[in-house]
Amino acid sequence: MKKKNNMVELCRFLACYVIFSYHAGGRFTTGWIFVEFFFMLSGYFAIKHLVRMEGKIENKATYPIQYTIDKFKRLLPYTTVGFVADCIISAWKYQFTGMELVKWILYLPVNLFYLAGTGMMPADVPISDTVQTSYIMGGALWYICAMFVAMPVMMYLYLYLGKKIGPWLISFLPMLLYGYLIICDGTVNGWHADHGAFLAVDLRALAGMLAGGLIYVLSERIRRYRYKPVGTALLTLAELSLLAFVLCFACTSGFSQDGLLIGCFILLLSLMLSGKSLTARIQLQPLIWLGTLSLPIYCIHEAVIISFWGYEIEKWNMFLIIFVAALILHLLVKLGKPLFGALGRGLKKLCCYPEQDA
């Protein structure tokens, strides 16, 4: 079994904490660049997978869809809890009754299956006299819905155009997409409601994942060389300096150099994923556990924050509650996988005839 990059796992956890702190009104006054971290990381692994599968993919027309579905099935237990919790908390908060509650619940399936990212459920649909639908339930989960739409697009582009315009596809095109968002609203961050809302954030997800392809190419270039101790030390210093710079930016809402920050993150991940710096030698099991918990933390943190909104509770105490809840959720999902697998096989056996060889 291949060892995980402990520094990447630590950054997953840090990204979740920064975003939580921003949403809870804590020390970090912005967190959008760490959403790009998840886009870029997903793009990196998808492109890496396609490169390794070159010549082995029998049906290019269906492979990106199948890869995306397989990837997002693993997220489904966690995101389902996030969406359902938001649905229940909002229904309680706004005291929906009767048809209001029915209309609100009917809004849930579109979110559960990540279809909010397609724009199928329009915003501003009246639920009650004072409440209208937003673009998505569980607002923090928008990035997962956007990635669900953008990932197969990114993979199709790379499969069919990678050999012809690969360098342009993973460098100039993401810059062009990011530039479009910056020209529209002055920043990559935000809903871009005046420019198509989810269409705009889908483009943002596509840009981030294509940039992940650039990270893959750069990390492989860095990996190709053998470094003396001085070279290894310089790579480590550059990596840690870039990480510190981005974290400092996350404490400063007035810093508006989006292009610079995206460029820094591309370099940071390229160094980190190359495995050539000293941080790649860190092997601590607790960091793996923190990285594993980043997904359940991200999926439920907004519901917990909303539940305690208006109450005097320290941010650290709130994060401790989220951490414990995420740990319990992760253990339940891990224990429940064999049960649900057996249930699925049982239903298939009950409802379907055995597959016959051609």
XYZ file of C-alpha atoms in Angstrom:
358
model
C 0.000 0.000 0.000
C 1.409 3.357 -1.050
C 2.114 5.782 1.773
C 0.109 8.991 1.851
C 1.847 12.357 1.756
C 1.484 13.484 5.376
C 1.961 17.153 4.489
C -0.948 17.015 2.048
C -3.118 15.391 4.741
C -2.143 18.128 7.197
C -3.059 20.762 4.602
C -6.466 19.110 4.118
C -7.123 19.570 7.814
C -5.741 23.127 7.864
C -7.924 24.022 4.881
C -11.024 22.781 6.723
C -10.064 24.693 9.857
C -9.457 27.947 7.946
C -12.827 27.639 6.176
C -14.589 26.806 9.471
C -12.960 29.815 11.144
C -14.073 32.083 8.308
C -17.669 30.816 8.403
C -17.778 31.080 12.208
C -16.418 34.632 12.212
C -13.105 33.630 13.760
C -9.502 34.699 13.185
C -9.442 33.879 9.462
C -11.350 36.515 7.528
C -11.327 34.714 4.179
C -10.934 31.143 3.042
C -11.612 30.944 -0.688
C -8.045 30.027 -1.657
C -8.359 26.803 0.358
C -11.369 25.819 -1.733
C -9.024 26.098 -4.728
C -6.738 23.698 -2.833
C -9.444 21.004 -2.999
C -10.168 21.723 -6.678
C -6.483 21.569 -7.599
C -5.821 18.436 -5.552
C -8.770 16.632 -7.170
C -7.580 17.701 -10.614
C -4.042 16.537 -9.848
C -5.162 13.019 -8.917
C -7.607 12.784 -11.842
C -4.941 13.790 -14.398
C -2.389 11.504 -12.742
C -4.885 8.649 -13.027
C -5.555 9.368 -16.722
C -1.830 9.451 -17.495
C -1.323 6.089 -15.797
C -4.354 4.625 -17.600
C -3.200 5.804 -21.038
C -3.875 3.088 -23.594
C -5.897 1.027 -21.105
C -9.208 2.914 -21.308
C -11.526 0.996 -23.609
C -14.443 3.446 -23.738
C -13.408 7.093 -23.482
C -17.023 8.222 -23.882
C -18.155 6.706 -20.571
C -14.933 6.572 -18.532
C -15.010 10.162 -17.123
C -18.617 9.709 -15.974
C -17.829 6.374 -14.335
C -14.704 7.768 -12.633
C -16.690 10.742 -11.310
C -19.536 8.566 -10.003
C -17.104 6.162 -8.306
C -15.279 9.066 -6.666
C -18.408 10.823 -5.444
C -20.060 7.655 -4.143
C -17.404 7.680 -1.426
C -18.451 11.196 -0.432
C -22.188 10.442 -0.400
C -22.566 9.331 3.260
C -20.880 12.495 4.527
C -22.547 14.971 2.177
C -25.940 13.351 2.807
C -25.592 14.056 6.528
C -24.577 17.650 5.718
C -27.537 18.301 3.417
C -30.125 16.558 5.608
C -28.857 18.350 8.730
C -29.114 21.703 6.952
C -32.633 20.815 5.746
C -33.813 19.934 9.262
C -32.135 22.891 10.972
C -33.508 25.359 8.412
C -37.027 23.895 8.692
C -36.812 24.299 12.473
C -35.236 27.743 12.297
C -37.879 29.171 9.942
C -40.712 27.115 11.486
C -41.998 25.646 8.227
C -45.398 23.970 8.434
C -47.745 22.188 6.031
C -47.050 22.912 2.367
C -44.036 25.055 3.280
C -42.368 21.983 4.764
C -43.375 19.833 1.774
C -41.911 22.347 -0.710
C -38.737 22.576 1.342
C -38.276 18.787 1.491
C -38.881 18.529 -2.282
C -35.871 20.806 -2.683
C -33.657 18.233 -0.901
C -33.138 15.473 -3.561
C -31.608 17.915 -6.056
C -28.973 18.694 -3.446
C -28.437 15.122 -2.222
C -27.356 13.972 -5.680
C -25.157 17.036 -6.335
C -27.516 18.309 -9.056
C -27.597 21.799 -7.584
C -24.365 22.314 -9.517
C -26.291 21.963 -12.784
C -28.579 24.866 -11.915
C -31.635 22.584 -12.124
C -33.072 24.056 -8.928
C -33.334 27.831 -9.417
C -32.764 30.204 -6.545
C -35.395 32.552 -5.118
C -38.225 29.992 -5.292
C -40.748 31.056 -2.575
C -41.026 28.616 0.331
C -42.862 30.883 2.739
C -43.735 34.569 2.979
C -40.228 35.346 4.264
C -38.016 32.521 2.927
C -36.868 31.719 -0.606
C -34.609 28.939 -1.812
C -30.916 29.639 -2.134
C -28.671 28.163 -4.818
C -27.979 25.169 -2.604
C -28.754 23.685 0.808
C -25.709 23.509 3.059
C -23.957 26.409 1.350
C -20.459 25.162 2.227
C -21.057 22.089 0.048
C -21.370 24.152 -3.146
C -17.801 23.264 -4.124
C -18.596 19.532 -4.166
C -21.638 20.102 -6.405
C -19.572 22.299 -8.737
C -16.806 19.694 -8.878
C -19.342 16.950 -9.688
C -20.294 18.902 -12.833
C -16.793 20.053 -13.801
C -14.787 16.872 -13.215
C -16.088 14.811 -16.193
C -15.753 17.901 -18.412
C -12.119 18.280 -17.358
C -11.442 14.588 -17.972
C -13.108 14.616 -21.409
C -11.024 17.625 -22.413
C -7.815 15.919 -21.322
C -8.660 12.550 -22.901
C -9.515 14.006 -26.298
C -7.252 17.065 -26.431
C -4.411 16.238 -24.037
C -1.954 15.107 -26.702
C -2.788 17.957 -29.089
C -3.051 21.009 -26.822
C -2.130 19.601 -23.392
C 0.234 22.436 -22.314
C -2.338 25.089 -23.324
C -5.185 23.125 -21.718
C -3.612 23.027 -18.254
C -1.991 26.467 -18.244
C -3.622 29.127 -20.407
C -7.210 27.811 -20.224
C -7.443 27.858 -16.395
C -5.902 31.359 -16.408
C -8.521 32.410 -18.961
C -11.371 30.995 -16.835
C -10.042 32.580 -13.652
C -9.561 35.837 -15.551
C -13.174 35.787 -16.706
C -14.382 35.561 -13.094
C -12.002 38.311 -11.973
C -13.134 40.614 -14.797
C -16.802 39.944 -13.964
C -16.667 40.604 -10.217
C -13.118 41.635 -9.392
C -12.379 38.345 -7.652
C -12.455 34.578 -8.147
C -14.432 34.262 -4.914
C -18.210 34.627 -4.610
C -21.419 33.352 -6.187
C -21.166 35.559 -9.310
C -24.965 35.744 -9.269
C -25.059 38.330 -12.073
C -23.131 35.985 -14.382
C -24.963 32.686 -14.069
C -24.266 31.766 -10.426
C -23.587 28.024 -10.535
C -22.401 28.212 -14.131
C -19.732 30.622 -12.917
C -18.664 28.466 -9.959
C -18.648 25.396 -12.242
C -16.146 27.295 -14.406
C -14.157 28.071 -11.266
C -14.086 24.361 -10.395
C -13.031 23.510 -13.957
C -10.233 26.095 -13.797
C -8.958 24.716 -10.481
C -8.956 21.107 -11.655
C -7.229 21.958 -14.935
C -4.625 23.794 -12.838
C -4.266 20.483 -10.992
C -3.016 19.061 -14.289
C -0.355 21.761 -14.382
C 0.604 20.828 -10.820
C 1.003 17.218 -11.930
C 3.347 18.212 -14.782
C 5.417 20.541 -12.571
C 5.673 18.031 -9.727
C 6.884 15.351 -12.143
C 9.525 17.768 -13.484
C 10.741 18.482 -9.955
C 10.687 14.780 -9.111
C 12.893 13.971 -12.111
C 16.039 15.455 -10.554
C 18.277 14.239 -7.751
C 18.988 16.982 -5.232
C 21.952 17.646 -2.989
C 21.211 18.513 0.673
C 21.346 22.231 -0.191
C 18.805 21.754 -2.985
C 16.491 19.747 -0.732
C 16.738 22.433 1.947
C 15.889 25.183 -0.562
C 12.868 23.236 -1.843
C 11.666 22.773 1.744
C 12.183 26.456 2.562
C 10.260 27.498 -0.559
C 7.397 25.119 0.262
C 7.044 26.275 3.865
C 7.374 29.948 2.883
C 4.576 29.628 0.316
C 2.350 27.874 2.849
C 3.017 30.583 5.448
C 2.281 33.306 2.879
C -1.071 31.762 1.929
C -2.041 31.276 5.584
C -1.158 34.894 6.320
C -3.325 35.965 3.401
C -6.233 33.992 4.872
C -6.084 36.358 7.863
C -6.286 39.428 5.609
C -9.559 40.021 3.790
C -8.265 43.177 2.108
C -5.642 41.348 0.021
C -7.118 41.122 -3.473
C -4.311 39.666 -5.609
C -6.210 36.527 -6.611
C -3.905 35.649 -9.501
C -0.809 35.856 -7.298
C -2.366 33.608 -4.660
C -3.464 31.021 -7.208
C 0.048 31.006 -8.669
C 1.544 30.554 -5.186
C -0.777 27.635 -4.493
C 0.167 25.967 -7.782
C 3.861 26.229 -6.862
C 3.193 25.118 -3.271
C 1.358 21.965 -4.326
C 3.889 21.223 -7.057
C 6.695 21.241 -4.471
C 4.666 19.327 -1.906
C 3.477 16.596 -4.285
C 6.899 16.143 -5.882
C 8.022 14.348 -2.719
C 11.471 15.947 -2.945
C 11.321 18.299 0.050
C 12.005 17.331 3.647
C 8.290 17.495 4.478
C 7.758 14.369 2.352
C 9.767 12.420 4.939
C 7.253 13.158 7.697
C 5.412 9.960 8.627
C 2.993 10.517 11.513
C -0.218 8.500 11.757
C -2.118 11.329 13.556
C -1.675 13.509 10.437
C -3.300 10.781 8.333
C -6.216 10.688 10.776
C -6.606 14.474 10.595
C -6.624 14.330 6.802
C -9.254 11.564 6.883
C -11.475 13.635 9.171
C -11.259 16.711 6.941
C -14.163 15.535 4.755
C -16.707 14.888 7.558
C -15.575 18.107 9.278
C -16.189 20.080 6.107
C -19.555 18.440 5.428
C -21.088 19.097 8.850
C -19.356 22.237 10.097
C -21.887 24.688 8.684
C -24.855 22.815 10.204
C -23.169 22.906 13.627
C -22.348 26.611 13.293
C -25.958 27.434 12.370
C -27.224 25.350 15.318
C -25.175 27.460 17.762
C -25.667 30.795 15.965
C -26.650 33.465 18.485
C -25.317 31.542 21.481
C -22.232 32.601 23.387
C -19.818 29.783 22.629
C -16.068 29.957 22.111
C -14.871 29.150 18.595
C -12.469 26.509 19.898
C -15.308 24.808 21.800
C -17.427 24.856 18.658
C -14.610 23.366 16.622
C -14.142 20.680 19.288
C -17.844 19.808 18.957
C -17.478 19.643 15.157
C -14.324 17.501 15.482
C -16.020 14.992 17.811
C -19.170 14.885 15.650
C -17.028 14.328 12.530
C -15.139 11.516 14.272
C -18.416 9.797 15.244
C -19.773 10.237 11.702
C -16.592 8.779 10.183
C -16.724 5.743 12.499
C -20.407 5.163 11.712
C -19.733 5.331 7.969
C -16.777 2.983 8.298
C -18.788 0.479 10.353
C -21.840 0.809 8.108
C -20.106 0.165 4.773
C -20.178 -3.671 5.030
C -23.841 -3.541 6.092
C -24.915 -1.312 3.204
C -22.805 -3.353 0.786
C -24.568 -6.544 1.854
C -27.945 -4.782 1.646
C -27.197 -3.616 -1.899
C -26.160 -7.100 -3.013
C -29.282 -8.553 -1.417
C -31.568 -6.112 -3.231
C -29.817 -6.824 -6.523
C -30.237 -10.560 -6.026
C -33.910 -10.098 -5.111
C -34.814 -7.790 -7.994
C -32.554 -8.841 -10.862
C -31.808 -12.034 -12.766
C -28.197 -13.231 -12.672
C -26.012 -11.764 -15.412
C -25.380 -14.210 -18.234
C -22.152 -14.506 -20.174
C -22.428 -13.425 -23.788
